[in-house]
């Protein structure tokens, strides 16, 4: 865990899969397409705190969904990559475009299609209920399942490692911050 905290202190970008990470992985599809996805408000507040603290957040998903755009807009996430087969390439492109070293990138994924991105990122993160192969390559494994607070734990890990968490909590003790959840 100590090495994970050290790695987390360097993170400038947290990239996330959606199904199984930001959601519990359930796909609710009706005759006319996707009906809904359930997101966790604590995950949302964690992401808002990251963004407010200067850590970039990106969504990289193999699926396409208007629901993802709606949730990202609520949270202020502007970097959304959908229909992606090679998530590692997107991370490498983001690193090159943003002048980031691999050690400055964290990625949270839950299944086999996330393995290339997880092994590229400087800090590989997984929800507790991720595939065994994903758990095996992850340096941070949340105690929570996907869609149930796993992203919040990763956000807190990063913010605490960077010495920003106490400042965030203190700001909330004084007054609400207007963050989206």
Coordinates of N, CA and C in Angstrom, one line a residue:
X1 N 0.8 -1.2 0.0 CA 0.0 0.0 0.0 C 0.9 1.3 0.0
X2 N 2.0 1.3 0.7 CA 2.8 2.4 0.8 C 3.3 2.8 -0.6
X3 N 3.7 1.9 -1.5 CA 4.1 2.2 -2.8 C 3.0 2.8 -3.6
X4 N 1.7 2.3 -3.3 CA 0.6 2.8 -4.1 C 0.4 4.3 -3.7
X5 N 0.6 4.7 -2.4 CA 0.4 6.1 -2.0 C 1.5 6.9 -2.7
X6 N 2.7 6.4 -2.8 CA 3.8 7.1 -3.5 C 3.4 7.3 -4.9
X7 N 3.0 6.3 -5.6 CA 2.5 6.4 -7.0 C 1.4 7.3 -7.2
X8 N 0.4 7.3 -6.2 CA -0.8 8.2 -6.3 C -0.4 9.6 -6.2
X9 N 0.7 10.0 -5.5 CA 1.1 11.4 -5.4 C 1.5 12.0 -6.7
X10 N 1.8 11.2 -7.7 CA 2.3 11.7 -9.0 C 1.1 11.8 -10.0
X11 N -0.1 11.3 -9.7 CA -1.1 11.2 -10.7 C -1.7 12.6 -11.1
X12 N -1.7 12.8 -12.4 CA -2.3 14.0 -13.0 C -3.5 13.7 -13.8
X13 N -3.7 12.5 -14.1 CA -4.9 12.0 -14.9 C -5.4 10.7 -14.4
X14 N -6.7 10.7 -14.1 CA -7.4 9.4 -13.8 C -8.3 9.1 -14.9
X15 N -8.1 8.0 -15.6 CA -8.9 7.5 -16.6 C -9.8 6.3 -16.1
X16 N -11.0 6.3 -16.6 CA -11.9 5.3 -16.1 C -12.7 4.6 -17.2
X17 N -12.9 3.3 -17.0 CA -13.9 2.5 -17.7 C -15.2 2.9 -17.2
X18 N -16.3 2.5 -17.8 CA -17.6 2.9 -17.3 C -18.3 1.6 -16.7
X19 N -18.7 0.7 -17.6 CA -19.5 -0.5 -17.1 C -18.6 -1.4 -16.2
X20 N -19.0 -1.5 -15.0 CA -18.2 -2.3 -14.0 C -17.3 -1.5 -13.1
X21 N -17.2 -0.2 -13.5 CA -16.3 0.7 -12.7 C -17.2 1.9 -12.2
X22 N -17.7 2.7 -13.1 CA -18.6 3.8 -12.7 C -20.0 3.2 -12.5
X23 N -20.3 2.1 -13.0 CA -21.6 1.4 -12.8 C -21.3 0.0 -12.2
X24 N -22.4 -0.7 -11.9 CA -22.2 -2.1 -11.4 C -22.0 -3.1 -12.5
X25 N -22.0 -2.6 -13.7 CA -21.8 -3.5 -14.9 C -23.1 -4.0 -15.5
X26 N -24.2 -3.7 -14.9 CA -25.5 -4.1 -15.4 C -25.8 -3.3 -16.7
X27 N -26.3 -4.0 -17.7 CA -26.7 -3.3 -19.0 C -28.2 -3.4 -19.1
X28 N -28.9 -2.3 -18.9 CA -30.3 -2.2 -18.9 C -30.8 -1.7 -20.3
X29 N -31.1 -2.7 -21.2 CA -31.4 -2.4 -22.6 C -32.8 -2.8 -22.9
X30 N -33.6 -1.9 -23.4 CA -34.9 -2.2 -23.9 C -35.0 -2.3 -25.4
X31 N -36.1 -2.5 -25.9 CA -36.3 -2.7 -27.4 C -35.8 -1.5 -28.2
X32 N -35.8 -0.3 -27.6 CA -35.3 0.9 -28.3 C -33.9 1.3 -27.9
X33 N -33.2 0.5 -27.2 CA -31.8 0.9 -26.8 C -31.7 0.9 -25.3
X34 N -30.5 1.5 -24.9 CA -30.2 1.5 -23.5 C -31.2 2.4 -22.7
X35 N -31.7 1.8 -21.6 CA -32.7 2.5 -20.8 C -32.1 3.4 -19.7
X36 N -31.2 2.8 -19.0 CA -30.5 3.6 -17.9 C -29.3 2.9 -17.4
X37 N -28.5 3.6 -16.7 CA -27.3 3.1 -15.9 C -27.4 3.8 -14.5
X38 N -27.0 3.0 -13.5 CA -27.0 3.5 -12.2 C -25.6 4.0 -11.8
X39 N -25.4 5.2 -11.4 CA -24.1 5.8 -11.0 C -24.2 6.0 -9.5
X40 N -23.0 6.0 -8.8 CA -22.9 6.2 -7.4 C -22.6 7.7 -7.1
X41 N -23.4 8.3 -6.3 CA -23.2 9.8 -6.0 C -21.8 10.0 -5.3
X42 N -21.4 9.1 -4.5 CA -20.1 9.3 -3.8 C -18.9 9.2 -4.8
X43 N -19.0 8.3 -5.8 CA -18.1 8.3 -6.9 C -18.1 9.7 -7.6
X44 N -19.2 10.2 -7.8 CA -19.4 11.5 -8.5 C -18.7 12.6 -7.7
X45 N -18.9 12.7 -6.4 CA -18.3 13.7 -5.6 C -16.8 13.6 -5.6
X46 N -16.3 12.3 -5.5 CA -14.9 12.1 -5.6 C -14.3 12.6 -6.9
X47 N -15.0 12.4 -8.0 CA -14.5 12.9 -9.3 C -14.6 14.4 -9.3
X48 N -15.6 15.0 -8.8 CA -15.7 16.5 -8.7 C -14.5 17.1 -7.9
X49 N -14.2 16.4 -6.8 CA -13.1 16.9 -6.0 C -11.7 16.7 -6.7
X50 N -11.6 15.7 -7.5 CA -10.3 15.5 -8.3 C -10.2 16.7 -9.3
X51 N -11.3 16.9 -10.0 CA -11.3 18.0 -11.0 C -11.0 19.3 -10.4
X52 N -11.7 19.6 -9.3 CA -11.5 20.9 -8.6 C -10.1 21.0 -8.1
X53 N -9.4 19.9 -7.8 CA -8.0 19.9 -7.3 C -7.0 19.9 -8.4
X54 N -7.4 19.9 -9.7 CA -6.5 20.0 -10.8 C -6.1 18.6 -11.4
X55 N -6.7 17.6 -11.0 CA -6.5 16.2 -11.6 C -7.4 16.0 -12.7
X56 N -6.9 15.7 -13.9 CA -7.8 15.5 -15.0 C -8.5 14.2 -14.9
X57 N -9.7 14.1 -15.4 CA -10.5 12.8 -15.4 C -10.9 12.6 -16.8
X58 N -10.7 11.3 -17.3 CA -11.2 10.9 -18.6 C -11.9 9.6 -18.5
X59 N -12.9 9.5 -19.4 CA -13.7 8.3 -19.5 C -13.3 7.6 -20.8
X60 N -13.0 6.3 -20.7 CA -12.6 5.5 -21.9 C -13.4 4.2 -21.9
X61 N -14.3 4.1 -22.8 CA -15.3 3.0 -22.8 C -15.4 2.3 -24.2
X62 N -15.7 1.1 -24.2 CA -15.9 0.3 -25.4 C -17.3 0.5 -26.0
X63 N -18.2 1.0 -25.1 CA -19.6 1.2 -25.5 C -19.8 2.6 -25.9
X64 N -21.0 2.9 -26.5 CA -21.4 4.2 -26.8 C -22.7 4.4 -26.2
X65 N -22.9 5.6 -25.5 CA -24.1 5.8 -24.7 C -24.3 7.3 -24.5
X66 N -25.5 7.8 -24.8 CA -25.9 9.2 -24.4 C -25.9 9.4 -22.9
X67 N -26.1 8.3 -22.2 CA -26.2 8.3 -20.7 C -24.8 8.7 -20.2
X68 N -23.7 8.2 -20.8 CA -22.4 8.5 -20.3 C -22.1 10.0 -20.5
X69 N -22.6 10.6 -21.6 CA -22.4 12.0 -21.9 C -23.1 12.8 -20.8
X70 N -24.3 12.4 -20.5 CA -25.1 13.1 -19.5 C -24.5 13.1 -18.2
X71 N -23.9 12.0 -17.7 CA -23.3 11.9 -16.4 C -22.0 12.7 -16.5
X72 N -21.2 12.6 -17.5 CA -20.0 13.3 -17.6 C -20.2 14.8 -17.6
X73 N -21.3 15.3 -18.3 CA -21.6 16.7 -18.2 C -22.0 17.2 -16.8
X74 N -22.7 16.4 -16.1 CA -23.1 16.7 -14.7 C -21.9 16.9 -13.9
X75 N -20.8 16.1 -14.1 CA -19.6 16.1 -13.3 C -18.6 17.1 -13.8
X76 N -18.7 17.6 -15.0 CA -17.7 18.5 -15.6 C -16.6 17.7 -16.2
X77 N -16.8 16.5 -16.6 CA -15.8 15.7 -17.3 C -16.0 15.9 -18.8
X78 N -14.9 16.4 -19.4 CA -15.0 16.8 -20.8 C -14.2 15.8 -21.7
X79 N -13.4 14.9 -21.2 CA -12.6 14.0 -22.0 C -13.4 12.6 -22.0
X80 N -14.1 12.4 -23.0 CA -14.9 11.1 -23.2 C -14.5 10.5 -24.5
X81 N -14.1 9.2 -24.3 CA -13.7 8.4 -25.5 C -14.6 7.1 -25.5
X82 N -15.5 7.0 -26.5 CA -16.4 5.9 -26.6 C -16.1 5.0 -27.8
X83 N -16.6 3.8 -27.8 CA -16.5 2.9 -28.9 C -15.0 2.5 -29.0
X84 N -14.2 2.5 -28.0 CA -12.8 2.3 -28.0 C -12.5 0.8 -27.9
X85 N -11.7 0.3 -28.8 CA -11.3 -1.1 -28.8 C -9.9 -1.2 -28.1
X86 N -9.0 -0.1 -28.3 CA -7.7 -0.1 -27.8 C -7.5 1.0 -26.8
X87 N -7.9 0.7 -25.5 CA -7.8 1.7 -24.5 C -6.4 2.2 -24.1
X88 N -5.5 1.3 -24.3 CA -4.1 1.6 -24.1 C -3.6 2.7 -25.0
X89 N -4.1 2.6 -26.3 CA -3.7 3.7 -27.3 C -4.2 5.0 -26.9
X90 N -5.4 5.1 -26.4 CA -6.0 6.3 -25.9 C -5.2 6.9 -24.8
X91 N -4.8 6.0 -23.8 CA -3.9 6.5 -22.7 C -2.6 7.1 -23.2
X92 N -2.0 6.3 -24.2 CA -0.7 6.8 -24.7 C -0.9 8.1 -25.5
X93 N -2.0 8.3 -26.2 CA -2.3 9.5 -26.9 C -2.5 10.7 -25.9
X94 N -3.2 10.4 -24.8 CA -3.4 11.4 -23.8 C -2.1 11.8 -23.1
X95 N -1.3 10.8 -22.9 CA 0.1 11.1 -22.3 C 0.9 12.0 -23.2
X96 N 0.9 11.7 -24.5 CA 1.7 12.4 -25.5 C 1.1 13.8 -25.6
X97 N -0.2 14.0 -25.7 CA -0.8 15.3 -25.9 C -0.7 16.2 -24.7
X98 N -0.7 15.5 -23.5 CA -0.6 16.3 -22.3 C 0.7 16.4 -21.6
X99 N 1.7 15.8 -22.3 CA 3.1 15.8 -21.8 C 3.2 15.1 -20.5
X100 N 2.4 14.0 -20.4 CA 2.4 13.2 -19.1 C 3.3 11.9 -19.3
X101 N 4.0 11.6 -18.2 CA 4.7 10.3 -18.1 C 3.7 9.3 -17.7
X102 N 4.0 8.0 -17.9 CA 3.1 7.0 -17.6 C 2.8 7.0 -16.1
X103 N 3.8 7.3 -15.3 CA 3.7 7.4 -13.8 C 2.7 8.4 -13.3
X104 N 2.3 9.3 -14.2 CA 1.3 10.4 -13.9 C -0.1 10.0 -14.3
X105 N -0.3 8.8 -14.7 CA -1.6 8.3 -15.2 C -2.1 7.2 -14.4
X106 N -3.3 7.3 -13.9 CA -4.0 6.2 -13.2 C -5.1 5.7 -14.1
X107 N -5.4 4.4 -14.1 CA -6.5 3.9 -14.9 C -7.2 2.9 -14.0
X108 N -8.6 2.9 -14.0 CA -9.4 2.0 -13.2 C -10.2 1.2 -14.2
X109 N -10.1 -0.1 -14.2 CA -10.9 -1.0 -15.1 C -11.2 -2.2 -14.4
X110 N -12.1 -3.0 -15.0 CA -12.6 -4.2 -14.3 C -12.6 -5.5 -15.0
X111 N -12.3 -5.5 -16.3 CA -12.4 -6.7 -17.1 C -11.3 -6.8 -18.1
X112 N -11.2 -7.9 -18.8 CA -10.1 -8.3 -19.7 C -9.8 -7.2 -20.7
X113 N -10.8 -6.5 -21.2 CA -10.6 -5.5 -22.2 C -9.8 -4.3 -21.6
X114 N -9.7 -4.2 -20.3 CA -9.0 -3.1 -19.7 C -7.5 -3.4 -19.4
X115 N -7.1 -4.7 -19.6 CA -5.8 -5.1 -19.3 C -4.7 -4.3 -20.0
X116 N -4.8 -4.0 -21.3 CA -3.7 -3.2 -21.9 C -3.6 -1.8 -21.3
X117 N -4.7 -1.1 -20.9 CA -4.7 0.2 -20.3 C -4.1 0.1 -18.9
X118 N -4.5 -1.0 -18.2 CA -4.0 -1.1 -16.8 C -2.5 -1.4 -16.7
X119 N -2.0 -2.1 -17.7 CA -0.6 -2.4 -17.7 C 0.2 -1.2 -18.2
X120 N -0.4 -0.3 -18.9 CA 0.3 0.9 -19.4 C 0.3 2.0 -18.3
X121 N -0.7 2.1 -17.5 CA -0.8 3.2 -16.5 C 0.2 3.0 -15.4
X122 N 0.6 4.1 -14.9 CA 1.5 4.1 -13.8 C 0.9 3.6 -12.5
X123 N -0.4 3.8 -12.4 CA -1.2 3.3 -11.2 C -2.4 2.6 -11.7
X124 N -2.4 1.2 -11.7 CA -3.5 0.4 -12.2 C -4.4 0.2 -11.0
X125 N -5.7 0.5 -11.2 CA -6.7 0.4 -10.1 C -7.8 -0.5 -10.6
X126 N -8.5 -1.2 -9.6 CA -9.6 -2.1 -9.9 C -10.6 -2.0 -8.8
X127 N -11.9 -2.2 -9.1 CA -12.9 -2.4 -8.1 C -12.7 -3.8 -7.5
X128 N -13.2 -4.0 -6.3 CA -13.1 -5.3 -5.6 C -13.6 -6.5 -6.4
X129 N -14.6 -6.2 -7.2 CA -15.3 -7.3 -8.0 C -14.8 -7.4 -9.4
X130 N -13.6 -6.9 -9.7 CA -13.0 -7.0 -11.0 C -12.6 -8.5 -11.3
X131 N -12.4 -8.7 -12.6 CA -12.0 -10.1 -13.0 C -10.6 -10.4 -12.3
X132 N -10.4 -11.7 -12.0 CA -9.1 -12.1 -11.4 C -7.9 -11.6 -12.1
X133 N -7.9 -11.6 -13.4 CA -6.8 -11.2 -14.2 C -6.5 -9.7 -14.0
X134 N -7.5 -8.9 -13.8 CA -7.4 -7.5 -13.6 C -6.9 -7.3 -12.2
X135 N -7.4 -8.0 -11.2 CA -6.9 -7.9 -9.9 C -5.4 -8.2 -9.8
X136 N -5.0 -9.2 -10.6 CA -3.6 -9.6 -10.5 C -2.6 -8.5 -11.0
X137 N -3.0 -7.6 -11.9 CA -2.1 -6.6 -12.4 C -2.4 -5.2 -11.8
X138 N -3.3 -5.1 -10.9 CA -3.7 -3.8 -10.2 C -2.8 -3.6 -9.0
X139 N -2.4 -2.4 -8.8 CA -1.6 -2.0 -7.7 C -2.5 -1.4 -6.6
X140 N -3.7 -0.9 -6.9 CA -4.7 -0.5 -5.9 C -6.0 -1.2 -6.2
X141 N -6.5 -2.0 -5.2 CA -7.8 -2.7 -5.4 C -8.7 -2.1 -4.3
X142 N -9.8 -1.5 -4.8 CA -10.7 -0.9 -3.9 C -11.4 -2.0 -3.0
X143 N -11.9 -1.6 -1.9 CA -12.7 -2.5 -1.0 C -14.1 -2.5 -1.5
X144 N -14.5 -1.6 -2.4 CA -15.8 -1.5 -2.9 C -15.9 -2.1 -4.3
X145 N -17.1 -2.5 -4.7 CA -17.4 -3.0 -6.0 C -17.6 -1.9 -7.0
X146 N -17.5 -2.2 -8.3 CA -17.8 -1.2 -9.3 C -19.2 -0.6 -9.1
X147 N -19.4 0.7 -9.3 CA -20.6 1.4 -9.2 C -21.1 1.5 -7.7
X148 N -20.3 1.1 -6.8 CA -20.6 1.1 -5.4 C -19.6 1.9 -4.5
X149 N -18.8 2.8 -5.1 CA -17.9 3.5 -4.4 C -16.4 3.2 -4.6
X150 N -16.1 2.4 -5.6 CA -14.7 2.0 -5.9 C -14.0 3.3 -6.5
X151 N -14.6 4.0 -7.3 CA -14.0 5.2 -7.9 C -13.7 6.3 -6.8
X152 N -14.6 6.4 -5.9 CA -14.4 7.3 -4.7 C -13.2 7.0 -4.0
X153 N -13.0 5.7 -3.7 CA -11.8 5.2 -3.0 C -10.5 5.6 -3.8
X154 N -10.5 5.4 -5.1 CA -9.3 5.7 -5.9 C -9.1 7.3 -5.8
X155 N -10.2 8.0 -5.9 CA -10.1 9.5 -5.9 C -9.5 9.9 -4.5
X156 N -10.0 9.4 -3.5 CA -9.4 9.7 -2.1 C -8.0 9.3 -2.0
X157 N -7.6 8.1 -2.5 CA -6.2 7.7 -2.5 C -5.3 8.7 -3.1
X158 N -5.7 9.2 -4.3 CA -4.9 10.2 -5.0 C -4.9 11.5 -4.3
X159 N -6.0 12.0 -3.9 CA -6.1 13.3 -3.2 C -5.3 13.3 -1.8
X160 N -5.4 12.2 -1.1 CA -4.7 12.1 0.2 C -3.2 12.0 -0.1
X161 N -2.8 11.3 -1.1 CA -1.4 11.1 -1.4 C -0.8 12.5 -1.8
X162 N -1.6 13.3 -2.4 CA -1.1 14.6 -2.9 C -1.3 15.7 -1.8
X163 N -1.8 15.3 -0.6 CA -1.9 16.3 0.5 C -3.1 17.2 0.3
X164 N -4.1 16.9 -0.6 CA -5.2 17.8 -0.9 C -6.5 17.4 -0.1
X165 N -6.6 16.2 0.4 CA -7.8 15.8 1.0 C -8.2 16.6 2.2
X166 N -7.3 16.9 3.1 CA -7.6 17.7 4.3 C -8.2 19.1 3.9
X167 N -7.6 19.7 2.9 CA -8.1 21.0 2.4 C -9.5 20.9 1.9
X168 N -9.8 19.8 1.2 CA -11.1 19.6 0.7 C -12.1 19.4 1.8
X169 N -11.8 18.6 2.8 CA -12.7 18.4 3.9 C -12.9 19.7 4.7
X170 N -11.8 20.4 4.9 CA -11.9 21.7 5.6 C -12.8 22.7 4.9
X171 N -12.8 22.7 3.5 CA -13.6 23.6 2.8 C -15.1 23.2 2.9
X172 N -15.4 21.9 3.0 CA -16.8 21.4 3.3 C -17.2 21.8 4.7
X173 N -16.3 21.7 5.7 CA -16.7 22.1 7.0 C -17.1 23.6 7.1
X174 N -16.5 24.4 6.3 CA -16.9 25.8 6.3 C -18.2 26.1 5.5
X175 N -18.3 25.4 4.4 CA -19.5 25.6 3.6 C -19.5 24.6 2.4
X176 N -20.7 24.4 1.9 CA -20.8 23.5 0.7 C -20.0 24.0 -0.4
X177 N -19.5 23.1 -1.3 CA -18.6 23.6 -2.4 C -19.3 23.6 -3.7
X178 N -20.6 23.2 -3.8 CA -21.3 23.2 -5.1 C -20.9 22.1 -6.0
X179 N -20.2 21.1 -5.5 CA -19.8 20.0 -6.4 C -21.0 19.2 -6.9
X180 N -20.9 18.7 -8.1 CA -21.9 17.7 -8.6 C -21.6 16.4 -8.0
X181 N -22.6 15.6 -7.8 CA -22.4 14.2 -7.4 C -22.9 13.3 -8.4

